[in-house]
mmCIF file of C-alpha atoms in Angstrom:
data_model
loop_
_atom_site.group_PDB
_atom_site.id
_atom_site.type_symbol
_atom_site.label_atom_id
_atom_site.label_comp_id
_atom_site.label_asym_id
_atom_site.label_seq_id
_atom_site.Cartn_x
_atom_site.Cartn_y
_atom_site.Cartn_z
ATOM 1 C CA MET A 1 -12.121 60.922 -56.882
ATOM 2 C CA THR A 2 -12.365 61.956 -53.218
ATOM 3 C CA THR A 3 -10.366 60.048 -50.638
ATOM 4 C CA THR A 4 -10.232 60.451 -46.875
ATOM 5 C CA ALA A 5 -6.747 61.173 -45.562
ATOM 6 C CA SER A 6 -5.263 58.900 -42.963
ATOM 7 C CA PRO A 7 -5.012 60.072 -39.337
ATOM 8 C CA SER A 8 -1.222 60.191 -39.673
ATOM 9 C CA THR A 9 -1.579 63.263 -41.891
ATOM 10 C CA GLN A 10 -3.529 65.236 -39.285
ATOM 11 C CA LEU A 11 -0.729 67.471 -38.050
ATOM 12 C CA GLY A 12 -1.174 70.419 -35.741
ATOM 13 C CA ASN A 13 0.041 73.317 -37.881
ATOM 14 C CA LEU A 14 1.696 74.144 -41.195
ATOM 15 C CA THR A 15 5.155 74.430 -39.684
ATOM 16 C CA GLN A 16 4.895 70.800 -38.589
ATOM 17 C CA PHE A 17 4.141 69.854 -42.203
ATOM 18 C CA GLU A 18 7.161 71.894 -43.285
ATOM 19 C CA HIS A 19 9.409 70.237 -40.708
ATOM 20 C CA LEU A 20 8.719 66.823 -42.279
ATOM 21 C CA ALA A 21 10.168 68.099 -45.552
ATOM 22 C CA LEU A 22 13.454 69.568 -44.347
ATOM 23 C CA ASN A 23 15.600 66.594 -45.385
ATOM 24 C CA SER A 24 14.003 66.028 -48.777
ATOM 25 C CA PRO A 25 15.708 67.250 -51.980
ATOM 26 C CA LEU A 26 12.189 67.829 -53.309
ATOM 27 C CA ASN A 27 11.016 70.037 -50.451
ATOM 28 C CA LEU A 28 8.541 72.485 -51.980
ATOM 29 C CA SER A 29 6.852 72.992 -48.633
ATOM 30 C CA ASP A 30 8.045 76.066 -46.709
ATOM 31 C CA GLY A 31 8.243 79.510 -48.268
ATOM 32 C CA HIS A 32 11.851 80.129 -47.253
ATOM 33 C CA ALA A 33 14.378 80.696 -50.036
ATOM 34 C CA ARG A 34 16.208 77.448 -50.833
ATOM 35 C CA GLN A 35 17.395 77.965 -54.408
ATOM 36 C CA ASP A 36 21.076 78.062 -55.332
ATOM 37 C CA LEU A 37 23.087 81.204 -54.647
ATOM 38 C CA THR A 38 23.811 83.417 -57.642
ATOM 39 C CA PRO A 39 27.439 84.212 -58.536
ATOM 40 C CA GLY A 40 27.114 87.629 -56.897
ATOM 41 C CA GLN A 41 25.696 86.084 -53.729
ATOM 42 C CA ILE A 42 28.476 83.487 -53.630
ATOM 43 C CA ARG A 43 31.002 86.327 -53.569
ATOM 44 C CA ILE A 44 29.220 87.819 -50.548
ATOM 45 C CA ILE A 45 29.318 84.497 -48.687
ATOM 46 C CA ASP A 46 32.994 84.091 -49.606
ATOM 47 C CA ASP A 47 33.562 87.446 -47.909
ATOM 48 C CA LEU A 48 31.964 86.434 -44.591
ATOM 49 C CA PRO A 49 35.316 86.768 -42.792
ATOM 50 C CA GLY A 50 35.460 90.341 -44.049
ATOM 51 C CA LEU A 51 31.915 90.996 -42.840
ATOM 52 C CA TRP A 52 32.893 89.582 -39.460
ATOM 53 C CA ALA A 53 35.893 91.907 -39.269
ATOM 54 C CA GLU A 54 33.688 94.844 -40.260
ATOM 55 C CA ALA A 55 31.172 93.960 -37.541
ATOM 56 C CA VAL A 56 33.930 93.848 -34.932
ATOM 57 C CA LYS A 57 35.402 97.158 -36.026
ATOM 58 C CA LEU A 58 32.394 99.404 -36.679
ATOM 59 C CA PRO A 59 29.699 100.638 -34.245
ATOM 60 C CA VAL A 60 26.528 98.528 -34.298
ATOM 61 C CA GLU A 61 24.398 101.606 -34.987
ATOM 62 C CA GLU A 62 26.390 102.416 -38.112
ATOM 63 C CA LEU A 63 25.969 98.877 -39.456
ATOM 64 C CA GLU A 64 22.242 98.889 -38.682
ATOM 65 C CA ILE A 65 21.631 102.227 -40.398
ATOM 66 C CA ALA A 66 23.414 101.066 -43.552
ATOM 67 C CA ALA A 67 21.611 97.700 -43.657
ATOM 68 C CA LYS A 68 18.160 99.176 -43.087
ATOM 69 C CA LYS A 69 18.657 101.891 -45.696
ATOM 70 C CA ALA A 70 19.860 99.381 -48.310
ATOM 71 C CA TYR A 71 17.014 96.931 -47.650
ATOM 72 C CA PHE A 72 14.091 99.328 -47.362
ATOM 73 C CA GLU A 73 15.096 101.513 -50.275
ATOM 74 C CA LEU A 74 15.604 98.414 -52.448
ATOM 75 C CA LEU A 75 11.875 97.780 -52.015
ATOM 76 C CA GLY A 76 10.712 101.366 -52.484
ATOM 77 C CA GLN A 77 10.181 102.197 -48.805
ATOM 78 C CA PHE A 78 11.951 105.563 -48.767
ATOM 79 C CA SER A 79 9.803 106.959 -45.930
ATOM 80 C CA PHE A 80 10.518 104.158 -43.446
ATOM 81 C CA PRO A 81 11.087 105.526 -39.910
ATOM 82 C CA SER A 82 14.733 104.570 -39.393
ATOM 83 C CA GLU A 83 14.723 105.563 -35.742
ATOM 84 C CA ARG A 84 11.799 103.235 -34.961
ATOM 85 C CA VAL A 85 12.947 100.040 -36.689
ATOM 86 C CA LEU A 86 13.437 97.127 -34.296
ATOM 87 C CA SER A 87 15.514 94.221 -35.614
ATOM 88 C CA CYS A 88 14.449 90.668 -34.722
ATOM 89 C CA TYR A 89 15.741 87.168 -35.433
ATOM 90 C CA SER A 90 12.757 86.504 -37.696
ATOM 91 C CA SER A 91 9.330 87.829 -38.662
ATOM 92 C CA SER A 92 7.765 85.284 -36.285
ATOM 93 C CA VAL A 93 9.659 86.847 -33.365
ATOM 94 C CA ALA A 94 8.465 90.262 -34.541
ATOM 95 C CA MET A 95 4.920 88.860 -34.666
ATOM 96 C CA GLU A 96 5.179 87.584 -31.099
ATOM 97 C CA ILE A 97 6.368 90.975 -29.850
ATOM 98 C CA PHE A 98 3.554 92.745 -31.694
ATOM 99 C CA ALA A 99 0.927 90.282 -30.439
ATOM 100 C CA ARG A 100 2.004 90.596 -26.815
ATOM 101 C CA SER A 101 1.975 94.383 -27.173
ATOM 102 C CA LEU A 102 -1.512 94.460 -28.689
ATOM 103 C CA ALA A 103 -2.915 92.114 -26.041
ATOM 104 C CA THR A 104 -2.162 94.723 -23.368
ATOM 105 C CA ARG A 105 -4.578 97.161 -25.041
ATOM 106 C CA ALA A 106 -7.159 95.104 -26.957
ATOM 107 C CA ASP A 107 -9.053 91.830 -26.780
ATOM 108 C CA ALA A 108 -9.961 91.335 -30.454
ATOM 109 C CA ILE A 109 -8.253 91.697 -33.830
ATOM 110 C CA GLY A 110 -9.569 91.632 -37.389
ATOM 111 C CA LEU A 111 -7.324 89.229 -39.339
ATOM 112 C CA ILE A 112 -7.130 88.652 -43.077
ATOM 113 C CA HIS A 113 -8.557 85.296 -44.201
ATOM 114 C CA PRO A 114 -6.925 83.122 -45.475
ATOM 115 C CA THR A 115 -3.309 83.565 -44.369
ATOM 116 C CA PHE A 116 -0.408 81.514 -42.978
ATOM 117 C CA ASP A 117 -1.529 79.833 -39.787
ATOM 118 C CA ASN A 118 1.298 80.858 -37.487
ATOM 119 C CA ILE A 119 -0.181 84.380 -37.520
ATOM 120 C CA PRO A 120 -3.564 83.367 -36.043
ATOM 121 C CA ASP A 121 -1.809 80.861 -33.768
ATOM 122 C CA ILE A 122 0.449 83.554 -32.291
ATOM 123 C CA LEU A 123 -2.444 85.985 -31.905
ATOM 124 C CA ARG A 124 -4.640 83.391 -30.208
ATOM 125 C CA GLY A 125 -1.715 82.390 -28.024
ATOM 126 C CA VAL A 126 -1.713 85.789 -26.316
ATOM 127 C CA GLY A 127 -5.475 85.625 -25.740
ATOM 128 C CA LEU A 128 -6.779 87.724 -28.637
ATOM 129 C CA ARG A 129 -10.141 86.945 -30.208
ATOM 130 C CA LEU A 130 -9.903 86.707 -34.003
ATOM 131 C CA VAL A 131 -12.471 88.242 -36.352
ATOM 132 C CA PRO A 132 -12.076 87.142 -40.006
ATOM 133 C CA VAL A 133 -11.513 89.868 -42.600
ATOM 134 C CA GLU A 134 -12.229 88.129 -45.886
ATOM 135 C CA GLU A 135 -9.651 88.913 -48.563
ATOM 136 C CA ASP A 136 -12.298 89.693 -51.190
ATOM 137 C CA VAL A 137 -14.047 92.074 -48.787
ATOM 138 C CA LEU A 138 -10.759 93.774 -47.939
ATOM 139 C CA HIS A 139 -10.036 94.463 -51.604
ATOM 140 C CA ALA A 140 -13.578 95.407 -52.603
ATOM 141 C CA GLY A 141 -14.010 98.587 -50.548
ATOM 142 C CA ASP A 142 -14.491 99.980 -47.065
ATOM 143 C CA LEU A 143 -14.545 97.511 -44.195
ATOM 144 C CA PRO A 144 -17.882 97.304 -42.375
ATOM 145 C CA ALA A 145 -18.153 99.781 -39.506
ATOM 146 C CA GLU A 146 -19.526 97.026 -37.274
ATOM 147 C CA LEU A 147 -16.311 95.026 -37.770
ATOM 148 C CA LEU A 148 -14.096 97.984 -36.916
ATOM 149 C CA ALA A 149 -16.217 98.706 -33.846
ATOM 150 C CA GLN A 150 -15.402 95.350 -32.269
ATOM 151 C CA VAL A 151 -11.626 95.118 -32.830
ATOM 152 C CA GLY A 152 -8.582 97.007 -31.621
ATOM 153 C CA CYS A 153 -6.530 96.224 -34.728
ATOM 154 C CA VAL A 154 -6.844 95.163 -38.374
ATOM 155 C CA PHE A 155 -4.069 92.835 -39.570
ATOM 156 C CA VAL A 156 -3.339 92.469 -43.287
ATOM 157 C CA THR A 157 -0.725 90.320 -45.042
ATOM 158 C CA THR A 158 0.346 91.943 -48.336
ATOM 159 C CA PRO A 159 1.360 90.282 -50.576
ATOM 160 C CA ASN A 160 -0.743 87.618 -48.934
ATOM 161 C CA ASN A 161 0.506 84.122 -48.249
ATOM 162 C CA PRO A 162 -0.780 81.897 -49.907
ATOM 163 C CA THR A 163 -2.706 83.932 -52.529
ATOM 164 C CA GLY A 164 -0.010 86.447 -53.501
ATOM 165 C CA ARG A 165 -2.610 89.213 -53.538
ATOM 166 C CA VAL A 166 -1.265 92.757 -53.053
ATOM 167 C CA LEU A 167 -3.162 95.563 -51.337
ATOM 168 C CA PRO A 168 -2.958 98.450 -53.850
ATOM 169 C CA ALA A 169 -1.917 101.935 -52.756
ATOM 170 C CA GLU A 170 -5.406 103.371 -53.012
ATOM 171 C CA ARG A 171 -6.883 100.580 -50.887
ATOM 172 C CA LEU A 172 -4.135 100.940 -48.260
ATOM 173 C CA ARG A 173 -4.797 104.681 -48.147
ATOM 174 C CA ARG A 174 -8.517 104.233 -47.541
ATOM 175 C CA LEU A 175 -8.011 101.384 -45.067
ATOM 176 C CA ALA A 176 -5.576 103.539 -43.097
ATOM 177 C CA GLU A 177 -8.102 106.379 -43.114
ATOM 178 C CA GLN A 178 -10.792 104.039 -41.800
ATOM 179 C CA CYS A 179 -8.525 102.805 -39.048
ATOM 180 C CA ALA A 180 -7.725 106.408 -38.105
ATOM 181 C CA GLU A 181 -11.440 107.255 -38.018
ATOM 182 C CA HIS A 182 -12.173 104.331 -35.678
ATOM 183 C CA ASP A 183 -8.910 104.610 -33.676
ATOM 184 C CA VAL A 184 -7.938 101.075 -34.699
ATOM 185 C CA VAL A 185 -4.315 100.019 -35.150
ATOM 186 C CA LEU A 186 -3.485 98.950 -38.709
ATOM 187 C CA THR A 187 -0.861 96.188 -38.900
ATOM 188 C CA LEU A 188 0.782 94.966 -42.099
ATOM 189 C CA ASP A 189 2.897 91.853 -42.643
ATOM 190 C CA THR A 190 4.872 92.501 -45.832
ATOM 191 C CA SER A 191 7.226 89.509 -45.675
ATOM 192 C CA PHE A 192 6.684 88.645 -49.369
ATOM 193 C CA ARG A 193 6.939 92.270 -50.572
ATOM 194 C CA GLY A 194 10.198 91.690 -52.431
ATOM 195 C CA PHE A 195 8.641 89.433 -55.062
ATOM 196 C CA ASP A 196 6.062 91.845 -56.451
ATOM 197 C CA THR A 197 6.870 95.313 -57.746
ATOM 198 C CA ASP A 198 3.197 96.221 -57.251
ATOM 199 C CA ALA A 199 4.002 96.133 -53.510
ATOM 200 C CA HIS A 200 6.989 98.487 -53.853
ATOM 201 C CA TYR A 201 5.063 101.744 -53.528
ATOM 202 C CA ASP A 202 5.963 103.672 -50.373
ATOM 203 C CA HIS A 203 3.674 102.207 -47.718
ATOM 204 C CA TYR A 204 5.212 104.323 -44.975
ATOM 205 C CA ALA A 205 4.374 107.607 -46.679
ATOM 206 C CA ILE A 206 0.724 106.534 -46.928
ATOM 207 C CA LEU A 207 0.609 105.363 -43.313
ATOM 208 C CA ARG A 208 2.265 108.560 -42.087
ATOM 209 C CA ASP A 209 -0.112 110.824 -44.006
ATOM 210 C CA SER A 210 -3.228 108.910 -42.891
ATOM 211 C CA GLY A 211 -2.729 109.736 -39.228
ATOM 212 C CA CYS A 212 -3.590 106.177 -38.190
ATOM 213 C CA ARG A 213 -1.730 104.172 -35.578
ATOM 214 C CA TRP A 214 0.204 101.452 -37.339
ATOM 215 C CA VAL A 215 2.634 98.536 -37.060
ATOM 216 C CA VAL A 216 4.539 96.896 -39.945
ATOM 217 C CA ILE A 217 6.467 93.614 -40.010
ATOM 218 C CA GLU A 218 9.074 93.094 -42.749
ATOM 219 C CA ASP A 219 11.277 90.056 -43.398
ATOM 220 C CA THR A 220 14.444 89.333 -45.370
ATOM 221 C CA GLY A 221 14.103 85.555 -44.995
ATOM 222 C CA LYS A 222 11.873 84.907 -48.012
ATOM 223 C CA LEU A 223 14.136 86.616 -50.555
ATOM 224 C CA TRP A 224 17.588 85.095 -50.309
ATOM 225 C CA PRO A 225 18.912 81.554 -49.628
ATOM 226 C CA THR A 226 20.951 82.545 -46.576
ATOM 227 C CA GLN A 227 20.516 79.355 -44.514
ATOM 228 C CA GLU A 228 18.109 81.028 -42.046
ATOM 229 C CA LEU A 229 20.469 83.959 -41.440
ATOM 230 C CA LYS A 230 17.840 86.680 -41.710
ATOM 231 C CA ILE A 231 16.210 89.656 -40.034
ATOM 232 C CA GLY A 232 12.604 90.435 -39.233
ATOM 233 C CA PHE A 233 11.994 94.169 -38.924
ATOM 234 C CA LEU A 234 9.280 95.532 -36.616
ATOM 235 C CA MET A 235 8.183 99.166 -36.993
ATOM 236 C CA SER A 236 5.429 101.238 -35.427
ATOM 237 C CA SER A 237 4.100 104.760 -35.644
ATOM 238 C CA GLU A 238 5.309 107.333 -33.171
ATOM 239 C CA HIS A 239 2.032 107.375 -31.244
ATOM 240 C CA VAL A 240 1.020 103.730 -31.701
ATOM 241 C CA GLY A 241 -0.060 103.427 -28.044
ATOM 242 C CA LEU A 242 1.365 99.908 -27.652
ATOM 243 C CA PRO A 243 4.347 98.877 -25.479
ATOM 244 C CA VAL A 244 6.258 97.539 -28.497
ATOM 245 C CA HIS A 245 9.692 98.757 -27.427
ATOM 246 C CA GLU A 246 9.233 97.558 -23.855
ATOM 247 C CA ILE A 247 8.229 94.041 -24.872
ATOM 248 C CA TYR A 248 11.004 93.943 -27.482
ATOM 249 C CA SER A 249 13.490 94.608 -24.690
ATOM 250 C CA ASP A 250 11.948 91.756 -22.683
ATOM 251 C CA ILE A 251 12.857 89.325 -25.471
ATOM 252 C CA LEU A 252 16.112 90.443 -27.099
ATOM 253 C CA LEU A 253 18.781 93.117 -27.273
ATOM 254 C CA GLY A 254 19.284 93.021 -31.029
ATOM 255 C CA VAL A 255 20.491 90.842 -33.897
ATOM 256 C CA SER A 256 24.003 89.961 -35.008
ATOM 257 C CA PRO A 257 25.833 92.842 -36.696
ATOM 258 C CA VAL A 258 27.386 90.236 -39.005
ATOM 259 C CA ILE A 259 23.920 89.382 -40.318
ATOM 260 C CA MET A 260 23.178 93.102 -40.639
ATOM 261 C CA SER A 261 26.263 93.535 -42.833
ATOM 262 C CA MET A 262 25.305 90.480 -44.884
ATOM 263 C CA ILE A 263 21.771 91.822 -45.453
ATOM 264 C CA ARG A 264 23.240 95.140 -46.598
ATOM 265 C CA ARG A 265 25.451 93.359 -49.130
ATOM 266 C CA PHE A 266 22.603 91.154 -50.383
ATOM 267 C CA SER A 267 20.413 94.257 -50.742
ATOM 268 C CA GLU A 268 23.097 96.048 -52.725
ATOM 269 C CA ASP A 269 23.506 93.015 -54.976
ATOM 270 C CA ALA A 270 19.735 92.912 -55.474
ATOM 271 C CA ALA A 271 19.625 96.608 -56.338
ATOM 272 C CA GLY A 272 22.330 95.983 -58.952
ATOM 273 C CA GLY A 273 20.144 93.532 -60.875
ATOM 274 C CA GLY A 274 19.776 90.590 -58.525
ATOM 275 C CA LEU A 275 16.177 91.366 -57.621
ATOM 276 C CA ALA A 276 15.072 91.526 -61.247
ATOM 277 C CA GLU A 277 16.794 88.187 -61.886
ATOM 278 C CA LEU A 278 15.041 86.699 -58.853
ATOM 279 C CA HIS A 279 11.699 87.822 -60.296
ATOM 280 C CA ARG A 280 12.538 86.139 -63.599
ATOM 281 C CA PHE A 281 13.642 82.991 -61.771
ATOM 282 C CA ILE A 282 10.369 82.709 -59.820
ATOM 283 C CA ALA A 283 8.372 83.426 -62.999
ATOM 284 C CA ARG A 284 10.183 80.587 -64.822
ATOM 285 C CA ASN A 285 9.448 78.139 -62.005
ATOM 286 C CA ARG A 286 5.799 79.213 -61.928
ATOM 287 C CA ALA A 287 5.568 78.749 -65.696
ATOM 288 C CA THR A 288 7.179 75.291 -65.427
ATOM 289 C CA LEU A 289 4.712 74.166 -62.769
ATOM 290 C CA ARG A 290 1.706 75.443 -64.699
ATOM 291 C CA SER A 291 2.947 73.956 -67.973
ATOM 292 C CA VAL A 292 3.554 70.458 -66.579
ATOM 293 C CA LEU A 293 0.073 70.370 -65.014
ATOM 294 C CA ALA A 294 -1.808 72.327 -67.678
ATOM 295 C CA ASP A 295 -3.678 69.371 -69.180
ATOM 296 C CA VAL A 296 -4.383 67.448 -65.957
ATOM 297 C CA PRO A 297 -8.174 67.151 -65.623
ATOM 298 C CA GLY A 298 -9.684 69.169 -62.772
ATOM 299 C CA VAL A 299 -6.490 71.089 -61.969
ATOM 300 C CA SER A 300 -6.524 74.891 -61.926
ATOM 301 C CA PHE A 301 -4.436 77.776 -60.609
ATOM 302 C CA PRO A 302 -6.634 80.232 -58.681
ATOM 303 C CA ASP A 303 -4.003 82.962 -58.228
ATOM 304 C CA THR A 304 -3.431 83.851 -61.856
ATOM 305 C CA HIS A 305 -1.751 87.199 -61.150
ATOM 306 C CA SER A 306 0.442 86.126 -58.225
ATOM 307 C CA ARG A 307 4.144 86.948 -58.329
ATOM 308 C CA ALA A 308 4.892 85.620 -54.848
ATOM 309 C CA SER A 309 7.311 82.738 -54.379
ATOM 310 C CA VAL A 310 4.457 80.331 -53.683
ATOM 311 C CA GLU A 311 1.712 78.975 -55.935
ATOM 312 C CA ARG A 312 -1.662 77.480 -55.070
ATOM 313 C CA LEU A 313 -3.070 74.541 -56.999
ATOM 314 C CA HIS A 314 -6.768 73.625 -56.962
ATOM 315 C CA LEU A 315 -7.208 69.873 -57.295
ATOM 316 C CA GLY A 316 -10.841 69.700 -58.403
ATOM 317 C CA GLU A 317 -12.477 66.884 -56.437
ATOM 318 C CA ARG A 318 -9.224 65.517 -55.003
ATOM 319 C CA LEU A 319 -8.373 66.230 -51.364
ATOM 320 C CA GLY A 320 -5.168 68.087 -50.686
ATOM 321 C CA LEU A 321 -4.233 65.827 -47.775
ATOM 322 C CA GLU A 322 -4.678 62.726 -49.878
ATOM 323 C CA VAL A 323 -2.478 64.070 -52.688
ATOM 324 C CA TRP A 324 0.063 65.348 -50.156
ATOM 325 C CA SER A 325 0.278 61.838 -48.672
ATOM 326 C CA ARG A 326 0.750 60.150 -52.058
ATOM 327 C CA LEU A 327 3.460 62.586 -53.072
ATOM 328 C CA GLN A 328 5.604 61.279 -50.242
ATOM 329 C CA ASP A 329 6.046 58.062 -52.249
ATOM 330 C CA PHE A 330 8.164 60.272 -54.548
ATOM 331 C CA ASN A 331 9.819 62.053 -51.590
ATOM 332 C CA VAL A 332 8.006 65.245 -52.666
ATOM 333 C CA PHE A 333 6.639 67.618 -50.017
ATOM 334 C CA VAL A 334 4.183 70.478 -50.522
ATOM 335 C CA LEU A 335 1.548 72.016 -48.221
ATOM 336 C CA PRO A 336 -2.149 71.143 -47.992
ATOM 337 C CA CYS A 337 -4.105 74.345 -47.491
ATOM 338 C CA GLN A 338 -6.705 73.720 -44.765
ATOM 339 C CA LYS A 339 -4.641 75.506 -42.118
ATOM 340 C CA PHE A 340 -4.362 78.687 -44.179
ATOM 341 C CA HIS A 341 -8.151 78.969 -43.905
ATOM 342 C CA TRP A 342 -7.907 79.415 -40.152
ATOM 343 C CA ALA A 343 -11.577 80.376 -39.662
ATOM 344 C CA ARG A 344 -13.076 77.747 -42.000
ATOM 345 C CA PRO A 345 -10.500 75.030 -42.777
ATOM 346 C CA GLY A 346 -12.826 73.202 -45.145
ATOM 347 C CA GLU A 347 -12.316 75.952 -47.712
ATOM 348 C CA GLY A 348 -8.769 74.665 -48.205
ATOM 349 C CA ASP A 349 -9.666 70.982 -48.572
ATOM 350 C CA HIS A 350 -8.941 70.829 -52.308
ATOM 351 C CA LEU A 351 -5.912 73.121 -52.451
ATOM 352 C CA LEU A 352 -2.140 72.663 -52.263
ATOM 353 C CA ARG A 353 0.524 75.356 -51.870
ATOM 354 C CA ILE A 354 3.812 74.849 -53.675
ATOM 355 C CA ALA A 355 7.002 76.795 -52.918
ATOM 356 C CA LEU A 356 8.834 78.173 -55.968
ATOM 357 C CA SER A 357 12.083 79.413 -54.355
ATOM 358 C CA ARG A 358 13.796 76.163 -55.287
ATOM 359 C CA SER A 359 16.107 74.998 -58.047
ATOM 360 C CA GLU A 360 14.454 74.665 -61.431
ATOM 361 C CA SER A 361 15.182 70.925 -61.416
ATOM 362 C CA ALA A 362 13.436 70.506 -58.047
ATOM 363 C CA VAL A 363 10.341 72.351 -59.259
ATOM 364 C CA ARG A 364 10.195 70.278 -62.432
ATOM 365 C CA GLY A 365 10.762 67.029 -60.538
ATOM 366 C CA ALA A 366 8.017 67.834 -58.062
ATOM 367 C CA ALA A 367 5.674 68.909 -60.865
ATOM 368 C CA ASP A 368 6.284 65.639 -62.713
ATOM 369 C CA ALA A 369 5.562 63.626 -59.558
ATOM 370 C CA LEU A 370 2.424 65.667 -58.901
ATOM 371 C CA ARG A 371 1.267 65.048 -62.458
ATOM 372 C CA THR A 372 1.795 61.299 -62.029
ATOM 373 C CA VAL A 373 -0.174 61.217 -58.765
ATOM 374 C CA LEU A 374 -3.048 63.249 -60.171
ATOM 375 C CA LEU A 375 -3.348 61.257 -63.400
ATOM 376 C CA LYS A 376 -3.338 57.927 -61.537
ATOM 377 C CA GLY A 377 -6.463 58.937 -59.642
#
């Protein structure tokens, strides 16, 4: 059954869809972490006064060095350039700084397709022309020389949002070599890195050895339910040729040292077993979702190997917007996927994206409501 969505569902971007869900207990819309704190994390939050006192007492540089080391090494990034890490309020702020920097040197960028729509929106907002880099093409082999000849940068999200697909080490190595050969900046958004151990190989060692000019955006905000207290990290190669530091200083001085100390403690807790438990938690929620919907006619899960904290659902002939609208009768919010397909939105017409960083009861409740909607037709 194919139904046309009402005009009221035609929102401007995915963040506007997510905003509608913020007050719902069954908000499976945005990819931010909203599950319950673990016992170890509760102890960290209980010690916030101590973290405040530490931030007042110690030099900011000392707190930053400790937080960055704990976070990056947790995720296998032992070669990260500590002296060139810029701390931002969020990965979106880091994206804005990068985009403004690139726009001073280039007029076009090759961008992975599909991906979360605030990335193309930010890039377009600074006047860059976007050239789609299809995800299957990116993973299959060398990028076409004619594509690299027309862009000043190639931008890859790995693990990708919404597909969860990870760029393997050997593909990153060859992509970096290609970018070096064509003098194209390679930019990575690794905001979902923490969920997939396949993405924990040392990206910075590969980038350094390739000789390419590069930028990387990292983000703590997807991993831990810290009520939007997070850090987006922005790094670049020594000779990137972009005014990243200058534009950073136009926008902010730095982030709160209290948040830095909190990120260090959360990273240490994760290294002590918390990250492995998070992986098991997301896997259980993914299994619950797939199990509840397993026998619904026409439903499939295209990202069978994804470990990211989001899951796509293909609805067969049903339209994502129509199902999204009906789910609101149950106060359930997910994301229709047209906007992820920023170059050809129609490719997302029959897809939904469901966030898994939620309580197990919320995931099951949303899955049950989704099953009811889909079986009613």
